[in-house]
Tab-separated table of C-alpha atoms in Angstrom:
chain	number	residue	atom	x	y	z
S	1	MET	CA	41.000	4.901	5.307
S	2	SER	CA	44.758	5.248	5.134
S	3	LYS	CA	47.082	2.952	7.022
S	4	ARG	CA	49.263	4.274	9.805
S	5	VAL	CA	52.068	2.925	11.939
S	6	CYS	CA	51.016	1.070	15.102
S	7	LEU	CA	51.673	3.034	18.304
S	8	ASP	CA	53.665	0.127	19.742
S	9	CYS	CA	55.515	-1.428	16.786
S	10	PRO	CA	56.448	-0.625	13.162
S	11	ALA	CA	53.495	-2.580	11.676
S	12	PHE	CA	50.904	-0.745	9.573
S	13	THR	CA	47.282	-0.774	10.725
S	14	ASN	CA	43.907	0.875	10.132
S	15	LYS	CA	43.552	1.557	13.868
S	16	THR	CA	45.910	3.013	16.456
S	17	ARG	CA	47.443	-0.395	17.224
S	18	CYS	CA	47.922	-3.547	15.169
S	19	PRO	CA	45.906	-6.625	16.246
S	20	ALA	CA	48.918	-8.299	17.909
S	21	CYS	CA	49.772	-5.216	19.995
S	22	GLU	CA	46.101	-4.692	20.862
S	23	ARG	CA	45.923	-8.269	22.235
S	24	LYS	CA	49.106	-7.743	24.285
S	25	ARG	CA	47.729	-4.482	25.656
S	26	ASP	CA	44.410	-6.095	26.628
S	27	GLN	CA	46.163	-8.997	28.344
S	28	ALA	CA	48.373	-6.610	30.323
S	29	ARG	CA	45.313	-4.693	31.556
S	30	GLY	CA	43.806	-7.833	33.069
S	31	SER	CA	40.220	-9.025	33.003
S	32	SER	CA	37.299	-6.674	33.542
S	33	THR	CA	36.825	-8.242	36.987
S	34	ALA	CA	40.481	-7.633	37.868
S	35	ARG	CA	40.045	-3.973	36.901
S	36	GLY	CA	37.066	-3.555	39.240
S	37	TYR	CA	34.211	-4.220	36.822
S	38	GLY	CA	33.039	-7.593	38.116
S	39	HIS	CA	29.618	-9.185	38.470
S	40	ASP	CA	28.009	-6.403	40.541
S	41	HIS	CA	29.156	-3.719	38.110
S	42	GLN	CA	28.017	-5.671	35.061
S	43	ARG	CA	24.645	-6.483	36.644
S	44	LEU	CA	23.960	-2.838	37.578
S	45	ARG	CA	25.050	-1.602	34.160
S	46	ALA	CA	22.731	-4.136	32.480
S	47	HIS	CA	19.889	-2.936	34.738
S	48	TYR	CA	20.351	0.660	33.557
S	49	GLN	CA	20.740	-0.466	29.943
S	50	ARG	CA	17.418	-2.350	30.066
S	51	ARG	CA	15.696	0.765	31.398
S	52	MET	CA	17.263	2.909	28.662
S	53	ASP	CA	16.247	0.369	26.008
S	54	GLN	CA	12.662	0.695	27.243
S	55	GLY	CA	12.851	4.451	26.623
S	56	GLU	CA	13.530	5.794	30.109
S	57	PRO	CA	15.691	8.929	29.803
S	58	PHE	CA	18.766	9.385	31.985
S	59	HIS	CA	21.061	12.353	32.535
S	60	CYS	CA	24.732	12.347	33.461
S	61	TRP	CA	24.986	12.810	37.210
S	62	ARG	CA	28.079	15.013	36.761
S	63	CYS	CA	27.114	17.460	34.022
S	64	GLY	CA	23.367	16.905	33.635
S	65	ASP	CA	23.511	16.248	29.871
S	66	PRO	CA	21.208	13.547	28.455
S	67	ILE	CA	22.775	10.089	28.239
S	68	ASP	CA	23.084	8.451	24.818
S	69	PRO	CA	21.821	4.892	25.501
S	70	THR	CA	24.392	3.464	23.069
S	71	PHE	CA	27.428	5.283	24.476
S	72	TRP	CA	27.699	5.674	28.254
S	73	ASP	CA	29.584	4.509	31.353
S	74	LEU	CA	28.443	3.536	34.829
S	75	GLY	CA	29.958	6.183	37.080
S	76	HIS	CA	31.650	5.416	40.390
S	77	VAL	CA	31.707	7.583	43.480
S	78	ASP	CA	35.062	9.381	43.161
S	79	SER	CA	36.162	8.640	46.704
S	80	ASP	CA	35.003	4.982	46.733
S	81	ARG	CA	35.137	2.859	43.568
S	82	THR	CA	33.001	0.179	45.217
S	83	LYS	CA	29.966	2.509	45.084
S	84	TYR	CA	28.163	3.767	42.001
S	85	ARG	CA	26.468	7.073	41.198
S	86	GLY	CA	24.695	5.970	38.026
S	87	PRO	CA	24.894	6.545	34.281
S	88	GLU	CA	27.535	9.022	33.240
S	89	CYS	CA	28.505	10.432	29.868
S	90	ILE	CA	31.774	9.104	28.472
S	91	THR	CA	33.477	12.504	28.573
S	92	CYS	CA	32.774	13.044	32.262
S	93	ASN	CA	33.586	9.480	33.295
S	94	ARG	CA	36.867	9.133	31.476
S	95	GLY	CA	38.007	12.627	32.386
S	96	THR	CA	37.882	12.094	36.148
S	97	ALA	CA	41.453	10.780	36.344
S	98	THR	CA	42.797	13.999	34.833
S	99	ARG	CA	40.744	16.175	37.193
S	100	ARG	CA	42.202	14.606	40.351
């Protein structure tokens, strides 16, 4: 893999950001709880993950595609981030901000 320039400084890295800039970026984002992914979110996500690990199939509630048990998000209700809809494929979940 070729090295490239960090997106935030002139350092070279194998990723998009060097380790120092990645740490700064993570600290600026705040903890997972501060971003709205606290105990309830983590508990519900673990519940779904256990069911997937046992072989239960799930489909994205937005697009209907099968969920990859190793690569998924727990989807919120668009109008109320305190409520959850269930497992959601990464593409649908992370694209909601651009669809608003």
